[in-house]
Tab-separated table of N, CA and C in Angstrom:
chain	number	residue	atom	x	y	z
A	1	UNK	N	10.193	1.268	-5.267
A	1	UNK	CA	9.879	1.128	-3.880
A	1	UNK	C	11.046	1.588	-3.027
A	2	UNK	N	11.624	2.110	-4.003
A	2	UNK	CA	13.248	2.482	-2.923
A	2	UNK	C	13.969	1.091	-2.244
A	3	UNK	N	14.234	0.984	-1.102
A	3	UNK	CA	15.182	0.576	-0.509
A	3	UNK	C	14.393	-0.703	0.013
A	4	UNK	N	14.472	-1.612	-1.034
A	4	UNK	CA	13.390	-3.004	-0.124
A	4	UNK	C	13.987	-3.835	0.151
A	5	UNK	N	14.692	-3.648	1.228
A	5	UNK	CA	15.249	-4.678	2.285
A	5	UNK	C	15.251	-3.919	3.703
A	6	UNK	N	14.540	-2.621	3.670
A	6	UNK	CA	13.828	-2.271	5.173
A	6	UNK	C	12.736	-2.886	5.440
A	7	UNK	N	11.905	-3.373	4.398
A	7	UNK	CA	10.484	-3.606	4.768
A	7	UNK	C	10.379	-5.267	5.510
A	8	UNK	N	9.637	-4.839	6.693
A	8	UNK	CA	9.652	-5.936	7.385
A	8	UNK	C	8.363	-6.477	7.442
A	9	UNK	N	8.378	-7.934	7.535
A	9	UNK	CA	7.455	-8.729	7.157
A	9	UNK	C	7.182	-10.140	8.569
A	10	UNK	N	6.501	-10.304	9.068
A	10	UNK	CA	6.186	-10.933	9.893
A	10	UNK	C	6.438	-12.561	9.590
A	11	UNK	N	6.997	-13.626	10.723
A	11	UNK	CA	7.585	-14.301	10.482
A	11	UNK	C	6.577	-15.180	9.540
A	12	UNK	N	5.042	-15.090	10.124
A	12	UNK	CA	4.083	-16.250	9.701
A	12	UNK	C	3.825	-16.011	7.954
A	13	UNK	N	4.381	-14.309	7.735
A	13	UNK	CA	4.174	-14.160	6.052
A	13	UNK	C	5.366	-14.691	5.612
A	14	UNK	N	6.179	-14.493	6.016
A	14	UNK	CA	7.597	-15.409	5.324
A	14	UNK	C	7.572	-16.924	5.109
A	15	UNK	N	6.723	-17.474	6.466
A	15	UNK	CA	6.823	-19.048	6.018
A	15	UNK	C	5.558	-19.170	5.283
A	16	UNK	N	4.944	-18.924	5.025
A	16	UNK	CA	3.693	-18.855	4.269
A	16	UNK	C	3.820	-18.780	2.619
A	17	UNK	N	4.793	-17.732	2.605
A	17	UNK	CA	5.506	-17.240	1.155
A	17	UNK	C	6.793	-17.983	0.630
A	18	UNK	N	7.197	-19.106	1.733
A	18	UNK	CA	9.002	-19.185	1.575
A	18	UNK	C	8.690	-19.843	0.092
A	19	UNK	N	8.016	-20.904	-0.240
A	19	UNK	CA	8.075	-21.802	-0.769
A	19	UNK	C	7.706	-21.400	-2.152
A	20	UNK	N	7.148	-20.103	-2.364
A	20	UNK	CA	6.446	-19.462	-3.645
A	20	UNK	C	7.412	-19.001	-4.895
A	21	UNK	N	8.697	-18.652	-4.190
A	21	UNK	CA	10.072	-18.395	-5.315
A	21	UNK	C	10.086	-17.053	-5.573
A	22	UNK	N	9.055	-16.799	-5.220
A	22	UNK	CA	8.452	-14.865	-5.029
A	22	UNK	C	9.409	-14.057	-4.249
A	23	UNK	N	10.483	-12.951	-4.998
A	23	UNK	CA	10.448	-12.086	-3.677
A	23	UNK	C	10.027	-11.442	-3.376
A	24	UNK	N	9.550	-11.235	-1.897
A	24	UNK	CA	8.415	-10.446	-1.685
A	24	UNK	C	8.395	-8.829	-1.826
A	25	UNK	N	9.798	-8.422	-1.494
A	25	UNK	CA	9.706	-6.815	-1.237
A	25	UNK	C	9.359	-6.377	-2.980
A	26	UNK	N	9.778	-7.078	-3.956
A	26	UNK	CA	10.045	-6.664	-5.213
A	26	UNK	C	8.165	-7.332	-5.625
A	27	UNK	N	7.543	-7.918	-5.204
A	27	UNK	CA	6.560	-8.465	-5.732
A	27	UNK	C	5.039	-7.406	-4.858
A	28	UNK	N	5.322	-7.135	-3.753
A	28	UNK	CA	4.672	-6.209	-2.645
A	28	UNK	C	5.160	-4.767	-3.295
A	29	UNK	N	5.077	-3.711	-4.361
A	29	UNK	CA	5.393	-2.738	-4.466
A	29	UNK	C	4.683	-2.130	-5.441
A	30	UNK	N	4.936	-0.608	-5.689
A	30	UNK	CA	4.226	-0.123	-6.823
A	30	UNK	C	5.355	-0.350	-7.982
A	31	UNK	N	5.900	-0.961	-8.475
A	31	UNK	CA	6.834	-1.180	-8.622
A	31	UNK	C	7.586	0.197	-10.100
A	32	UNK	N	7.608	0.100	-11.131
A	32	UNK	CA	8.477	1.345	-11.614
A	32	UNK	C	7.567	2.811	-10.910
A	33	UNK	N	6.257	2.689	-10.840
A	33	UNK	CA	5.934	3.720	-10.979
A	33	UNK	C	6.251	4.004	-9.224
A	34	UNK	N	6.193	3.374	-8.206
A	34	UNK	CA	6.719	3.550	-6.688
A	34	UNK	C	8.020	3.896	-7.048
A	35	UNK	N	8.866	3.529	-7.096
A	35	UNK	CA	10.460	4.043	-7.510
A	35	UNK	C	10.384	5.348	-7.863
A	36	UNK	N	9.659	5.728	-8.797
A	36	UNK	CA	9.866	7.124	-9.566
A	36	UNK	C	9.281	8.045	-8.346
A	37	UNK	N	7.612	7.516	-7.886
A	37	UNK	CA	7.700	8.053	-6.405
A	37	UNK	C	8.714	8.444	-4.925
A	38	UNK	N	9.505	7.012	-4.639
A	38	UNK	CA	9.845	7.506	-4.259
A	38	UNK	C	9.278	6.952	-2.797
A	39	UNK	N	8.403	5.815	-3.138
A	39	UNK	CA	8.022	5.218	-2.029
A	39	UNK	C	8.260	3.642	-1.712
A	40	UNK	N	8.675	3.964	-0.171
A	40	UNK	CA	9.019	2.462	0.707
A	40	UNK	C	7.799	2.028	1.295
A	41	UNK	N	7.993	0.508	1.068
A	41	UNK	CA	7.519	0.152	2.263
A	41	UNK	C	7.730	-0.577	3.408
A	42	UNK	N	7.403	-0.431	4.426
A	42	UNK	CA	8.415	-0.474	5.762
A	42	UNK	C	7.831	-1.244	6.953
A	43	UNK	N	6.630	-2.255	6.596
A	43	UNK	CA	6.001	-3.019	7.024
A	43	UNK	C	4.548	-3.756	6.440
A	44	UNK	N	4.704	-4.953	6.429
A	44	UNK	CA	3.595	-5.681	5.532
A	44	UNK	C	3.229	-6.971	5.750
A	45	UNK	N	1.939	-6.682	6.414
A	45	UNK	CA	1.109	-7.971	6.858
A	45	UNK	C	-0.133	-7.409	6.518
A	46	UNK	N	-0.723	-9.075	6.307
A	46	UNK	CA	-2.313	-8.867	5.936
A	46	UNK	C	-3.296	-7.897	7.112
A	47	UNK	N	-2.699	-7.660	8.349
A	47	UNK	CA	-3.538	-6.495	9.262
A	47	UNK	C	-3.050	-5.199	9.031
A	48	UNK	N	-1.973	-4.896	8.786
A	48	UNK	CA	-1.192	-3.772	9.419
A	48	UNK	C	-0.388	-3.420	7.546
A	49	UNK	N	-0.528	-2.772	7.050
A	49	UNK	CA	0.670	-2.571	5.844
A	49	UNK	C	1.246	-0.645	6.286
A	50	UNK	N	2.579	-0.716	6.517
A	50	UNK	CA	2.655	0.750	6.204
A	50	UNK	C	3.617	1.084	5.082
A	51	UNK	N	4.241	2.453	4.578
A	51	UNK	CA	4.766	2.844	3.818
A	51	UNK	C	4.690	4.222	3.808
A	52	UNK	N	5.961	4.803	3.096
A	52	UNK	CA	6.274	6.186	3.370
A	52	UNK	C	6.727	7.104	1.968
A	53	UNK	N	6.335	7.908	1.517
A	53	UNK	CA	6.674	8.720	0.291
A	53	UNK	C	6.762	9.860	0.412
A	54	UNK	N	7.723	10.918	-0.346
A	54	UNK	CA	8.770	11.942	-0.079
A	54	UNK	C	7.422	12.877	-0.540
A	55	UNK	N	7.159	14.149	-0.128
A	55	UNK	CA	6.379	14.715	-0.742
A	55	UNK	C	7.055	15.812	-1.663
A	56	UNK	N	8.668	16.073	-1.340
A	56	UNK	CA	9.446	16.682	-2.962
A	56	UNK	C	9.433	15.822	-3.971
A	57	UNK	N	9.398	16.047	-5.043
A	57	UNK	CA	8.991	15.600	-6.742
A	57	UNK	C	7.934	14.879	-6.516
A	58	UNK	N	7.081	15.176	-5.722
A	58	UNK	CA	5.042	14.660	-6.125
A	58	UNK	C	4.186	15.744	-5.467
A	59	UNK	N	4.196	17.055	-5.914
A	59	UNK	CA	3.373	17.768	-6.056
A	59	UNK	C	2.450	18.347	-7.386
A	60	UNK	N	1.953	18.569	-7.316
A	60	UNK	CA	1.172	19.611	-8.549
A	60	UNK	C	1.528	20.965	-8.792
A	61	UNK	N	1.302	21.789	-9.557
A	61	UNK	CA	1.553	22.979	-9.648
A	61	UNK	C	1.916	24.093	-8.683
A	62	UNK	N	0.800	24.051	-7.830
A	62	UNK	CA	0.705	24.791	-6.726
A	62	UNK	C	1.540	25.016	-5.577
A	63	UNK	N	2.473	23.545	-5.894
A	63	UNK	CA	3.544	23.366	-5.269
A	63	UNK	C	2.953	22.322	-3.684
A	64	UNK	N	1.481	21.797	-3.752
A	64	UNK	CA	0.852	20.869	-2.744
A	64	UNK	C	1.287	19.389	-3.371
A	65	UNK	N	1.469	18.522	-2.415
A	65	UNK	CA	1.355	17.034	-3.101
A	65	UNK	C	0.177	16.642	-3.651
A	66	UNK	N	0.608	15.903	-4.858
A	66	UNK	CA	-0.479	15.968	-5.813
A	66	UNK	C	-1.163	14.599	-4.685
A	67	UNK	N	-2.807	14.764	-5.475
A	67	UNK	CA	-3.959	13.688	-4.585
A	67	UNK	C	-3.606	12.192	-5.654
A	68	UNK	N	-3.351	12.554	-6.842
A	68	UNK	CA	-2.326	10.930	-7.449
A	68	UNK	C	-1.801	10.530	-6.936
A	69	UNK	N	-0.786	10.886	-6.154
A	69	UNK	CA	0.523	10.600	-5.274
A	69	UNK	C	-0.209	10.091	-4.537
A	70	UNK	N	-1.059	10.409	-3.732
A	70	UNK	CA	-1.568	10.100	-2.288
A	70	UNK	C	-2.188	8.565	-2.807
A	71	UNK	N	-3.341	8.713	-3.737
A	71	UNK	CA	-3.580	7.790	-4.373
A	71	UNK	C	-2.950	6.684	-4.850
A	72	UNK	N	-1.796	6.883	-5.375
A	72	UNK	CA	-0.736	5.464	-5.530
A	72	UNK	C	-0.732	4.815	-3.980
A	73	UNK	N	0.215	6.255	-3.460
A	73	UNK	CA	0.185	5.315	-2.084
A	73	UNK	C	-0.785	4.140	-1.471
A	74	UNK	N	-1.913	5.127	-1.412
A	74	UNK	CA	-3.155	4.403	-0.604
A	74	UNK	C	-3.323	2.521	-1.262
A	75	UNK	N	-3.411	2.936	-2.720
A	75	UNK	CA	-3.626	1.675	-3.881
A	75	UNK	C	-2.133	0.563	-3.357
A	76	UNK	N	-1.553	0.740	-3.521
A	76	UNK	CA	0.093	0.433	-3.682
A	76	UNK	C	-0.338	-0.621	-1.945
A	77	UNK	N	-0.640	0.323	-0.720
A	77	UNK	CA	-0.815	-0.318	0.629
A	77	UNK	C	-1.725	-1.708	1.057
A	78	UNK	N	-3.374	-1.007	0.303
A	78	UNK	CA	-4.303	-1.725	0.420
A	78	UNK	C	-3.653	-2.773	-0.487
A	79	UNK	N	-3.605	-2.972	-1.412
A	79	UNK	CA	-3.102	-3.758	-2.740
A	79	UNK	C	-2.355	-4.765	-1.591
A	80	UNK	N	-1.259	-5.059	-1.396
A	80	UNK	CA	-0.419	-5.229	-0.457
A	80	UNK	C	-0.766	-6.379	0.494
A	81	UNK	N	-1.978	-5.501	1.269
A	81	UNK	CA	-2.638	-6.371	2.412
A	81	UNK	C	-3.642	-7.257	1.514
A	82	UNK	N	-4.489	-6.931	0.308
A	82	UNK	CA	-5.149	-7.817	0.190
A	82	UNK	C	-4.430	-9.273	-0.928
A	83	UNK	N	-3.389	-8.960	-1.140
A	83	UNK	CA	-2.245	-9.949	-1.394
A	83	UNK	C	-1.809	-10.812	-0.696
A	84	UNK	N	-1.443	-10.164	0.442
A	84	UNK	CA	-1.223	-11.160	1.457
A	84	UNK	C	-1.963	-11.825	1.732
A	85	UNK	N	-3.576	-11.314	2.531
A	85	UNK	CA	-4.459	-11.895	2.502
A	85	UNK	C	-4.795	-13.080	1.779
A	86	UNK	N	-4.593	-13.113	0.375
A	86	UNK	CA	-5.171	-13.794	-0.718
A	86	UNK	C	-4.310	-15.094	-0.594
A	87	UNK	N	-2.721	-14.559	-0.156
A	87	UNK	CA	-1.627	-16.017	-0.485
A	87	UNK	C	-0.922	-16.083	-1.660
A	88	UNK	N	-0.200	-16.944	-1.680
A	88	UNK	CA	0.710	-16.862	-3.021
A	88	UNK	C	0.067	-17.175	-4.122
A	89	UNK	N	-1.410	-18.232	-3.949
A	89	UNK	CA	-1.928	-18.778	-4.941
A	89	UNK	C	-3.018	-17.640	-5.748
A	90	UNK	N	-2.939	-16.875	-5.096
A	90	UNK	CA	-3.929	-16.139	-5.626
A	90	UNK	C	-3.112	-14.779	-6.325
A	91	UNK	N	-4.153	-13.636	-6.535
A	91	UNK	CA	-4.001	-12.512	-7.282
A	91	UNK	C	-4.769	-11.337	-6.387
A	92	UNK	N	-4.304	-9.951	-6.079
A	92	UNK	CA	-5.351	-9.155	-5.522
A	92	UNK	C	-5.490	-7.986	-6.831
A	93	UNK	N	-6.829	-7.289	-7.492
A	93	UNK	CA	-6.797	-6.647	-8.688
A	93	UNK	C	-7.432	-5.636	-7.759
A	94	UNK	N	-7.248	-4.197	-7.762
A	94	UNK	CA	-8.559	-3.325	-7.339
A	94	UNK	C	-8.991	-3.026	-8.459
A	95	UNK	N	-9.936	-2.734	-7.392
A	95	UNK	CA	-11.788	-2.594	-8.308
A	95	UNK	C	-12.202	-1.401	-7.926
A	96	UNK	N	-12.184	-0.915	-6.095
A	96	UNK	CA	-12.420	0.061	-6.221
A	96	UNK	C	-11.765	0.962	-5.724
A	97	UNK	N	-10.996	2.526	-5.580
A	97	UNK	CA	-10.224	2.730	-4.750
A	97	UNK	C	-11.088	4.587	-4.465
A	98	UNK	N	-11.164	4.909	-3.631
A	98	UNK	CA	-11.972	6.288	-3.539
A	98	UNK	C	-11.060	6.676	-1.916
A	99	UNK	N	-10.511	8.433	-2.220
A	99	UNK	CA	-9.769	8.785	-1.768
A	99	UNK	C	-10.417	10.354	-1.099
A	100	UNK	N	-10.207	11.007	0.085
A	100	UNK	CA	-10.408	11.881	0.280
A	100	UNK	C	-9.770	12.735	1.016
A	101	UNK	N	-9.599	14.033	0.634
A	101	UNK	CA	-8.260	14.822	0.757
A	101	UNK	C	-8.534	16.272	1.511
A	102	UNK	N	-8.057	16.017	2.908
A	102	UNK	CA	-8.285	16.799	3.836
A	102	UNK	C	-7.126	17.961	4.153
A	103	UNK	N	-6.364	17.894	3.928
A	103	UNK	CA	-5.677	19.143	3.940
A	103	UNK	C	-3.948	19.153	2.841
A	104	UNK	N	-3.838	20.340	2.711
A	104	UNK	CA	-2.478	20.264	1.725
A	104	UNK	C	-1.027	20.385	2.039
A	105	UNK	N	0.061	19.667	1.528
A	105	UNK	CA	1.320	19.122	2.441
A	105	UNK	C	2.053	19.813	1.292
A	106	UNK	N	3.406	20.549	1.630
A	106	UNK	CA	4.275	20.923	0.761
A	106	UNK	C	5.917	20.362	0.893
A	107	UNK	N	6.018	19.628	2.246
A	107	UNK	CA	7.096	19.272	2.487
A	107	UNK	C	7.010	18.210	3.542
A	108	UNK	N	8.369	17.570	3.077
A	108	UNK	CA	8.753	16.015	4.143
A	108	UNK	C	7.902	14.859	3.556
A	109	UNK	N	7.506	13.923	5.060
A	109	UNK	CA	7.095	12.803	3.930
A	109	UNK	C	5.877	12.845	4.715
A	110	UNK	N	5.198	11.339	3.770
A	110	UNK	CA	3.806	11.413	4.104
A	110	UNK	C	3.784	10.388	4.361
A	111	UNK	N	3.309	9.259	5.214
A	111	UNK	CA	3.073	7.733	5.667
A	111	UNK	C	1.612	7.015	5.530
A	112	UNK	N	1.480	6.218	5.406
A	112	UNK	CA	0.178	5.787	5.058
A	112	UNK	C	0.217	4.490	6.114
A	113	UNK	N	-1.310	4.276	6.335
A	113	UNK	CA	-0.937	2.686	7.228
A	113	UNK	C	-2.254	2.374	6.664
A	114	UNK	N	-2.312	1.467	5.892
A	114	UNK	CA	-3.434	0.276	5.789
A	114	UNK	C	-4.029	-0.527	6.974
A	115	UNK	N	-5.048	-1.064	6.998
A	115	UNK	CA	-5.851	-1.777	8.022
A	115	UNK	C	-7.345	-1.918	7.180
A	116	UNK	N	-7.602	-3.566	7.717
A	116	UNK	CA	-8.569	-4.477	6.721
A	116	UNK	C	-9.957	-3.538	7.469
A	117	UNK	N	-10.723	-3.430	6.086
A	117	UNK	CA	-12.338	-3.332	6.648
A	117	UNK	C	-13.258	-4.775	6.808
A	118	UNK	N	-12.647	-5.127	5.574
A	118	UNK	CA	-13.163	-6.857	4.987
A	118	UNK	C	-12.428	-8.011	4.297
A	119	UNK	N	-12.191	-9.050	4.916
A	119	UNK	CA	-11.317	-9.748	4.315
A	119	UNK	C	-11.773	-11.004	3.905
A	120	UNK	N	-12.548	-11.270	2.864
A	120	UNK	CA	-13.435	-12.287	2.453
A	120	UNK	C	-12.636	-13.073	1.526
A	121	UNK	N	-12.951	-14.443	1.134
A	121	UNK	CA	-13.027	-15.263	-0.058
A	121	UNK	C	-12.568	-14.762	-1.217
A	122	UNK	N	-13.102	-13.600	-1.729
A	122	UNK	CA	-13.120	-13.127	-3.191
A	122	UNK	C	-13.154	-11.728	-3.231
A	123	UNK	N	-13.322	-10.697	-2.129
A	123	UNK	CA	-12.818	-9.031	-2.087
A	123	UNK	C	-12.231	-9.527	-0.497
A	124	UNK	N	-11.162	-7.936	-0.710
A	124	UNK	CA	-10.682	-7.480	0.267
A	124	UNK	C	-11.317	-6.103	0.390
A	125	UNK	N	-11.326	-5.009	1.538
A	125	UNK	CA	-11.445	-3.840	1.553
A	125	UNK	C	-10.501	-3.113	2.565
A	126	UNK	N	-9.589	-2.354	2.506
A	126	UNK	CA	-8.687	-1.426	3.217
A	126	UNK	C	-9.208	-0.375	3.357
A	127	UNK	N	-8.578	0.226	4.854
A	127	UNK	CA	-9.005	1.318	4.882
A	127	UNK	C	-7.196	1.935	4.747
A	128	UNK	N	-7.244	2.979	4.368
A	128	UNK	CA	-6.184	3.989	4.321
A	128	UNK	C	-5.698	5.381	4.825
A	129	UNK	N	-5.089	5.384	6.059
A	129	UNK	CA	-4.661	6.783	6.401
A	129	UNK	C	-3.337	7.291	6.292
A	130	UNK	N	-3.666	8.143	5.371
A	130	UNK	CA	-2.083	9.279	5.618
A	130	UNK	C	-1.618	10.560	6.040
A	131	UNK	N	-0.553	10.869	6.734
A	131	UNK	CA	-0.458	11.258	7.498
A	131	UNK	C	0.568	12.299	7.266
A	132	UNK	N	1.175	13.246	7.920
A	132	UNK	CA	1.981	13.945	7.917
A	132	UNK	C	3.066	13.816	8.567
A	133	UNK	N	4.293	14.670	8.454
A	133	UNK	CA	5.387	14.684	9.605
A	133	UNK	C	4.505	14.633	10.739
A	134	UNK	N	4.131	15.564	11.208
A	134	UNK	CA	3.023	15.797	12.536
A	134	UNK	C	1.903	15.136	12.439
A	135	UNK	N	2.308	13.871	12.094
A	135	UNK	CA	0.887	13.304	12.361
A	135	UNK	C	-0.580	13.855	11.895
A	136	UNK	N	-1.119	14.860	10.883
A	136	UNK	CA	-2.238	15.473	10.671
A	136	UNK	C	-2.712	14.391	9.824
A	137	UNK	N	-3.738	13.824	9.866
A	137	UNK	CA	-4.583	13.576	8.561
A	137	UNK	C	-4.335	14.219	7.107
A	138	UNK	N	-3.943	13.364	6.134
A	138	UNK	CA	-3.719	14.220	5.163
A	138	UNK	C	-4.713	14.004	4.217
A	139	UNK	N	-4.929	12.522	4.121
A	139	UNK	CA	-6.016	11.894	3.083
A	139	UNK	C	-6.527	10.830	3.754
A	140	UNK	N	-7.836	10.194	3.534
A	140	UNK	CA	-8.450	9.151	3.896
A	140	UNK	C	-8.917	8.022	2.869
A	141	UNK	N	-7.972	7.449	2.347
A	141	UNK	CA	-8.917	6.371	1.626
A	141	UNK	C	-9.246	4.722	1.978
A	142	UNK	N	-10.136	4.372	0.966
A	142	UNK	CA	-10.800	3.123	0.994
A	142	UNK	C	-10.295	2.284	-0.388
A	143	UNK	N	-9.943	1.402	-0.553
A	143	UNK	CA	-9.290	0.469	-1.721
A	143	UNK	C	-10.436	-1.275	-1.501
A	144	UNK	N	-11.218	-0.853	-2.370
A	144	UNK	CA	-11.794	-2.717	-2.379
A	144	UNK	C	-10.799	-3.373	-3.850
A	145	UNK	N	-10.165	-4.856	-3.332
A	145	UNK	CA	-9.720	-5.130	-4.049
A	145	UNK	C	-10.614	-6.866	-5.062
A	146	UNK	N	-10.771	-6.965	-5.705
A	146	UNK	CA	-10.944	-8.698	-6.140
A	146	UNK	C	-9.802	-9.294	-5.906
A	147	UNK	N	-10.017	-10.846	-5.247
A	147	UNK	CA	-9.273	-11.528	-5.208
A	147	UNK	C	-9.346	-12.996	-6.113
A	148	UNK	N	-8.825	-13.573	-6.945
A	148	UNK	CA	-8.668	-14.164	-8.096
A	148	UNK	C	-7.671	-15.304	-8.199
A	149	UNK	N	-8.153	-16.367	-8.505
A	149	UNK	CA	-6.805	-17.741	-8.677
A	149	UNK	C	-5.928	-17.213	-9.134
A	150	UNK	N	-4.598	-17.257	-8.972
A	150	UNK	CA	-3.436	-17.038	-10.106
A	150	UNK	C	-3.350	-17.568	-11.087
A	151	UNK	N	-4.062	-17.505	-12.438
A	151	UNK	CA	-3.552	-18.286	-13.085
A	151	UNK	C	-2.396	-19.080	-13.658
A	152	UNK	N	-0.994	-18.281	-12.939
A	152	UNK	CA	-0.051	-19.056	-13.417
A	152	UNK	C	0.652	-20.254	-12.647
A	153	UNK	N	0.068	-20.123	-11.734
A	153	UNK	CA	0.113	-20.895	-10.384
A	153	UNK	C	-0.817	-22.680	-10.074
């Protein structure tokens, strides 16, 4: 996740979480496989999650960022919010994540911002946009997640 002590977290998720023993930036991440990405995240609440990933070393052949990449991201965001959502006691698993890829990026970074479609009992659903330096649409996805007791909890 790179550098997780930028990511800022709203006061009501901190007292919500203080008591869980959890840290959050390290528990909120994609974790080895975000690192190898190459992605932060740089704000995280159950409305709002964003995060940012380099688009040098995550392209494909062609030399475009690969739609995996985009895909972690998107997963990695929604994931995130429906965690929070859920609380410490719980678990968020996706179930479903479907991504769609509107134009091709070869350089700088790419940002994503999560925002809830549905935030129920037992699924979450995110929506996912990412974006370019210039702001373009890059990909659009949707992440439904299950939400689940913790069992260790």
């Amino acid at each position: 996740m790179g550098e997780q002590s930028t990511t800022i977290f709203p006061q009501e998720v901190i007292d919500v979480w203080a008591d869980s023993g959890l840290d959050l930036p390290a528990l909120f991440s994609a974790g080895n496989l975000g690192e190898r990405l190459g992605l932060r995240i740089l704000e995280a609440a159950p409305e709002r999650i964003t995060g940012t990933m380099p688009v040098e070393g995550n392209t494909q052949p062609y030399g475009l960022l690969h739609g995996g990449a985009s895909a972690v991201l998107a997963e990695t965001l929604g994931s995130i919010g429906a965690m929070l959502h859920g609380g410490p006691s719980r678990i968020a698993v996706g179930v479903d994540l479907n991504c769609t890829h509107h134009r091709g990026v070869r350089s700088g970074h790419i940002t994503g911002t999560a925002t809830p479609v549905h935030r129920g009992r037992t699924t979450a659903t995110y929506e996912i946009v990412i974006t370019d330096d210039q702001d373009k649409r890059v990909c659009t996805a949707r992440l439904t997640c299950l939400i689940r007791d913790n069992p260790e909890r």
